[in-house]
């Protein structure tokens, strides 16, 4: 097992378990400031993907470019630790991942949003804008394989990849991690 860890990063089972395993602690972490973390197998940074939209960017520490990439939508709490952890897990598996903060331009109480005490309501156009900014950012990176960029939504953002792909055909795959698509957006 140790040899597998050194050569390939996380095991496939650990990665898949981690995709859903962080949700329980999300609410507890939401009110706390997001501490700087060192992730195994991932380089991380905060970037501006355009027009004042901040995003969390992760890249693999190993492997050779061009890398596959993912645009990751965040949960209803905003861009909290669980989403950052998911982005880092993708990097540990050889993907470049960008998670745009879709509350970047929101004037509400972000701490309350992160705790779940406030609600961020986005229109279909706003979702396409933020996810599109993430896609544009990835497409401009020389280390990204432009033909292998996917979009993923988690929980509240589960249908966001479908919205993005409705206007951006360069998205190679849509991933949704939620029980039910609960909204009909236009």
C-alpha atoms as a printed R data frame, in Angstrom:
    type eleno elety resid chain resno       x      y       z
1   ATOM     1    CA   UNK     A     1   0.000  0.000   0.000
2   ATOM     2    CA   UNK     A     2   2.802  2.432   0.833
3   ATOM     3    CA   UNK     A     3   4.369  1.852  -2.600
4   ATOM     4    CA   UNK     A     4   1.028  2.682  -4.242
5   ATOM     5    CA   UNK     A     5   0.777  5.864  -2.186
6   ATOM     6    CA   UNK     A     6   4.236  7.064  -3.182
7   ATOM     7    CA   UNK     A     7   3.865  6.291  -6.877
8   ATOM     8    CA   UNK     A     8   0.228  7.172  -7.551
9   ATOM     9    CA   UNK     A     9  -0.907  9.505  -4.780
10  ATOM    10    CA   UNK     A    10  -4.135  8.585  -2.992
11  ATOM    11    CA   UNK     A    11  -5.726  5.208  -3.639
12  ATOM    12    CA   UNK     A    12  -8.863  5.265  -5.773
13  ATOM    13    CA   UNK     A    13 -10.938  4.091  -2.786
14  ATOM    14    CA   UNK     A    14  -9.597  6.856  -0.531
15  ATOM    15    CA   UNK     A    15 -10.319  9.442  -3.203
16  ATOM    16    CA   UNK     A    16 -13.902  8.286  -3.781
17  ATOM    17    CA   UNK     A    17 -14.575  8.019  -0.048
18  ATOM    18    CA   UNK     A    18 -13.241 11.531   0.386
19  ATOM    19    CA   UNK     A    19 -15.565 13.013  -2.222
20  ATOM    20    CA   UNK     A    20 -18.555 12.459   0.044
21  ATOM    21    CA   UNK     A    21 -16.849 12.105   3.382
22  ATOM    22    CA   UNK     A    22 -16.274 15.764   4.153
23  ATOM    23    CA   UNK     A    23 -19.873 16.935   4.166
24  ATOM    24    CA   UNK     A    24 -20.540 16.241   7.848
25  ATOM    25    CA   UNK     A    25 -17.944 18.732   9.009
26  ATOM    26    CA   UNK     A    26 -18.946 21.440   6.548
27  ATOM    27    CA   UNK     A    27 -21.380 23.265   8.821
28  ATOM    28    CA   UNK     A    28 -18.963 23.212  11.755
29  ATOM    29    CA   UNK     A    29 -16.167 24.591   9.596
30  ATOM    30    CA   UNK     A    30 -18.345 27.100   7.788
31  ATOM    31    CA   UNK     A    31 -18.242 29.754  10.488
32  ATOM    32    CA   UNK     A    32 -14.503 29.472  11.005
33  ATOM    33    CA   UNK     A    33 -11.929 31.272   8.905
34  ATOM    34    CA   UNK     A    34 -10.469 29.040   6.227
35  ATOM    35    CA   UNK     A    35  -6.971 28.241   7.440
36  ATOM    36    CA   UNK     A    36  -4.074 27.786   5.091
37  ATOM    37    CA   UNK     A    37  -3.565 24.063   4.577
38  ATOM    38    CA   UNK     A    38  -0.922 21.930   3.020
39  ATOM    39    CA   UNK     A    39  -2.485 19.226   0.876
40  ATOM    40    CA   UNK     A    40  -0.666 16.045  -0.037
41  ATOM    41    CA   UNK     A    41  -0.156 15.944  -3.789
42  ATOM    42    CA   UNK     A    42  -1.628 19.383  -4.489
43  ATOM    43    CA   UNK     A    43  -0.344 22.896  -4.992
44  ATOM    44    CA   UNK     A    44  -3.015 25.442  -4.077
45  ATOM    45    CA   UNK     A    45  -3.537 29.159  -4.563
46  ATOM    46    CA   UNK     A    46  -6.213 31.838  -4.747
47  ATOM    47    CA   UNK     A    47  -6.595 33.420  -8.173
48  ATOM    48    CA   UNK     A    48  -8.749 36.044  -9.847
49  ATOM    49    CA   UNK     A    49 -10.522 34.432 -12.807
50  ATOM    50    CA   UNK     A    50 -11.680 37.800 -14.113
51  ATOM    51    CA   UNK     A    51 -13.729 40.833 -13.169
52  ATOM    52    CA   UNK     A    52 -13.086 40.447  -9.441
53  ATOM    53    CA   UNK     A    53 -14.172 36.813  -9.235
54  ATOM    54    CA   UNK     A    54 -11.878 34.939  -6.905
55  ATOM    55    CA   UNK     A    55 -11.345 31.204  -7.176
56  ATOM    56    CA   UNK     A    56  -9.458 28.423  -5.435
57  ATOM    57    CA   UNK     A    57  -6.995 26.776  -7.811
58  ATOM    58    CA   UNK     A    58  -5.313 23.424  -7.305
59  ATOM    59    CA   UNK     A    59  -2.716 21.668  -9.436
60  ATOM    60    CA   UNK     A    60  -0.972 18.302  -9.172
61  ATOM    61    CA   UNK     A    61   2.467 18.185  -7.615
62  ATOM    62    CA   UNK     A    62   3.379 15.203  -9.791
63  ATOM    63    CA   UNK     A    63   2.766 14.208 -13.357
64  ATOM    64    CA   UNK     A    64   3.339 15.800 -16.684
65  ATOM    65    CA   UNK     A    65   1.293 18.439 -18.489
66  ATOM    66    CA   UNK     A    66  -1.064 18.723 -20.157
67  ATOM    67    CA   UNK     A    67  -3.395 17.837 -17.263
68  ATOM    68    CA   UNK     A    68  -7.105 17.121 -17.307
69  ATOM    69    CA   UNK     A    69  -9.105 19.811 -15.500
70  ATOM    70    CA   UNK     A    70 -12.314 20.378 -13.551
71  ATOM    71    CA   UNK     A    71 -14.439 23.422 -12.756
72  ATOM    72    CA   UNK     A    72 -15.971 22.748  -9.336
73  ATOM    73    CA   UNK     A    73 -19.191 24.415  -8.165
74  ATOM    74    CA   UNK     A    74 -19.568 24.978  -4.426
75  ATOM    75    CA   UNK     A    75 -22.355 24.138  -2.019
76  ATOM    76    CA   UNK     A    76 -25.013 26.535  -0.728
77  ATOM    77    CA   UNK     A    77 -22.647 27.699   2.024
78  ATOM    78    CA   UNK     A    78 -20.358 29.398  -0.461
79  ATOM    79    CA   UNK     A    79 -16.754 28.460  -1.050
80  ATOM    80    CA   UNK     A    80 -16.071 26.677   2.255
81  ATOM    81    CA   UNK     A    81 -13.505 24.116   3.386
82  ATOM    82    CA   UNK     A    82 -15.322 21.082   1.980
83  ATOM    83    CA   UNK     A    83 -15.090 22.465  -1.561
84  ATOM    84    CA   UNK     A    84 -11.426 23.369  -1.069
85  ATOM    85    CA   UNK     A    85 -10.732 19.826   0.125
86  ATOM    86    CA   UNK     A    86 -12.487 18.334  -2.925
87  ATOM    87    CA   UNK     A    87 -10.465 20.560  -5.257
88  ATOM    88    CA   UNK     A    88  -7.233 19.417  -3.583
89  ATOM    89    CA   UNK     A    89  -8.265 15.765  -3.923
90  ATOM    90    CA   UNK     A    90  -8.720 16.246  -7.651
91  ATOM    91    CA   UNK     A    91  -5.212 17.709  -7.862
92  ATOM    92    CA   UNK     A    92  -3.805 14.743  -5.939
93  ATOM    93    CA   UNK     A    93  -5.254 12.574  -8.711
94  ATOM    94    CA   UNK     A    94  -3.688 14.562 -11.523
95  ATOM    95    CA   UNK     A    95  -6.344 17.173 -12.331
96  ATOM    96    CA   UNK     A    96  -6.084 20.940 -12.297
97  ATOM    97    CA   UNK     A    97  -9.175 22.206 -10.518
98  ATOM    98    CA   UNK     A    98 -10.668 25.669 -10.195
99  ATOM    99    CA   UNK     A    99 -13.528 26.436  -7.810
100 ATOM   100    CA   UNK     A   100 -14.962 29.891  -8.531
101 ATOM   101    CA   UNK     A   101 -16.433 31.783  -5.585
102 ATOM   102    CA   UNK     A   102 -19.960 32.477  -6.786
103 ATOM   103    CA   UNK     A   103 -20.448 34.855  -3.848
104 ATOM   104    CA   UNK     A   104 -17.575 37.075  -5.025
105 ATOM   105    CA   UNK     A   105 -19.924 39.909  -5.975
106 ATOM   106    CA   UNK     A   106 -22.652 39.195  -3.420
107 ATOM   107    CA   UNK     A   107 -23.216 42.059  -0.976
108 ATOM   108    CA   UNK     A   108 -24.700 39.898   1.804
109 ATOM   109    CA   UNK     A   109 -23.120 38.611   5.025
110 ATOM   110    CA   UNK     A   110 -20.584 36.023   3.852
111 ATOM   111    CA   UNK     A   111 -19.911 34.722   7.363
112 ATOM   112    CA   UNK     A   112 -23.649 34.063   7.770
113 ATOM   113    CA   UNK     A   113 -23.671 32.387   4.344
114 ATOM   114    CA   UNK     A   114 -20.772 30.148   5.359
115 ATOM   115    CA   UNK     A   115 -22.639 29.164   8.551
116 ATOM   116    CA   UNK     A   116 -25.822 28.430   6.611
117 ATOM   117    CA   UNK     A   117 -27.698 31.344   8.201
118 ATOM   118    CA   UNK     A   118 -28.008 33.303   4.938
119 ATOM   119    CA   UNK     A   119 -29.043 32.248   1.464
120 ATOM   120    CA   UNK     A   120 -27.330 33.056  -1.812
121 ATOM   121    CA   UNK     A   121 -29.764 32.861  -4.722
122 ATOM   122    CA   UNK     A   122 -28.164 32.793  -8.148
123 ATOM   123    CA   UNK     A   123 -29.917 33.125 -11.482
124 ATOM   124    CA   UNK     A   124 -29.139 30.753 -14.347
125 ATOM   125    CA   UNK     A   125 -27.226 33.585 -16.038
126 ATOM   126    CA   UNK     A   126 -25.112 34.186 -12.921
127 ATOM   127    CA   UNK     A   127 -24.290 30.486 -12.671
128 ATOM   128    CA   UNK     A   128 -23.274 30.368 -16.336
129 ATOM   129    CA   UNK     A   129 -21.158 33.491 -15.747
130 ATOM   130    CA   UNK     A   130 -19.218 32.119 -12.751
131 ATOM   131    CA   UNK     A   131 -18.787 28.606 -14.134
132 ATOM   132    CA   UNK     A   132 -17.862 30.175 -17.499
133 ATOM   133    CA   UNK     A   133 -15.201 32.322 -15.810
134 ATOM   134    CA   UNK     A   134 -13.727 29.119 -14.362
135 ATOM   135    CA   UNK     A   135 -13.766 27.471 -17.791
136 ATOM   136    CA   UNK     A   136 -12.179 30.520 -19.447
137 ATOM   137    CA   UNK     A   137  -9.441 30.532 -16.800
138 ATOM   138    CA   UNK     A   138  -8.658 26.843 -17.323
139 ATOM   139    CA   UNK     A   139  -8.719 27.170 -21.118
140 ATOM   140    CA   UNK     A   140  -6.093 29.936 -20.869
141 ATOM   141    CA   UNK     A   141  -3.657 27.780 -18.861
142 ATOM   142    CA   UNK     A   142  -0.938 26.166 -21.004
143 ATOM   143    CA   UNK     A   143  -0.684 23.151 -18.670
144 ATOM   144    CA   UNK     A   144  -4.391 22.230 -19.187
145 ATOM   145    CA   UNK     A   145  -5.535 19.746 -21.848
146 ATOM   146    CA   UNK     A   146  -8.289 21.895 -23.377
147 ATOM   147    CA   UNK     A   147 -10.120 18.816 -24.731
148 ATOM   148    CA   UNK     A   148 -10.424 17.209 -21.281
149 ATOM   149    CA   UNK     A   149 -12.112 19.834 -19.086
150 ATOM   150    CA   UNK     A   150 -15.093 18.699 -17.009
151 ATOM   151    CA   UNK     A   151 -17.537 20.578 -14.791
152 ATOM   152    CA   UNK     A   152 -18.749 19.257 -11.443
153 ATOM   153    CA   UNK     A   153 -21.446 20.415  -9.064
154 ATOM   154    CA   UNK     A   154 -21.843 19.335  -5.452
155 ATOM   155    CA   UNK     A   155 -25.101 19.447  -3.514
156 ATOM   156    CA   UNK     A   156 -26.814 22.776  -4.356
157 ATOM   157    CA   UNK     A   157 -24.558 23.224  -7.388
158 ATOM   158    CA   UNK     A   158 -25.325 19.736  -8.731
159 ATOM   159    CA   UNK     A   159 -27.072 21.081 -11.821
160 ATOM   160    CA   UNK     A   160 -24.575 23.891 -12.497
161 ATOM   161    CA   UNK     A   161 -22.460 21.796 -14.927
162 ATOM   162    CA   UNK     A   162 -25.548 21.209 -17.065
163 ATOM   163    CA   UNK     A   163 -26.205 24.943 -17.222
164 ATOM   164    CA   UNK     A   164 -22.613 25.634 -18.210
165 ATOM   165    CA   UNK     A   165 -22.636 22.891 -20.848
166 ATOM   166    CA   UNK     A   166 -25.856 24.315 -22.318
167 ATOM   167    CA   UNK     A   167 -23.866 27.346 -23.511
168 ATOM   168    CA   UNK     A   168 -20.279 26.064 -23.576
169 ATOM   169    CA   UNK     A   169 -19.799 22.997 -25.747
170 ATOM   170    CA   UNK     A   170 -16.101 22.660 -24.887
171 ATOM   171    CA   UNK     A   171 -17.039 21.015 -21.558
172 ATOM   172    CA   UNK     A   172 -16.052 17.366 -22.026
173 ATOM   173    CA   UNK     A   173 -18.055 15.902 -19.118
174 ATOM   174    CA   UNK     A   174 -20.639 16.902 -16.534
175 ATOM   175    CA   UNK     A   175 -20.444 15.476 -13.008
176 ATOM   176    CA   UNK     A   176 -23.185 15.896 -10.438
177 ATOM   177    CA   UNK     A   177 -22.947 14.833  -6.818
178 ATOM   178    CA   UNK     A   178 -26.416 15.239  -5.371
179 ATOM   179    CA   UNK     A   179 -29.466 13.123  -4.710
180 ATOM   180    CA   UNK     A   180 -31.925 15.026  -6.906
181 ATOM   181    CA   UNK     A   181 -31.877 17.941  -9.297
182 ATOM   182    CA   UNK     A   182 -34.167 20.202  -7.296
183 ATOM   183    CA   UNK     A   183 -34.460 23.243  -9.489
184 ATOM   184    CA   UNK     A   184 -35.637 23.987 -12.971
185 ATOM   185    CA   UNK     A   185 -33.528 26.914 -14.178
186 ATOM   186    CA   UNK     A   186 -33.996 28.859 -17.359
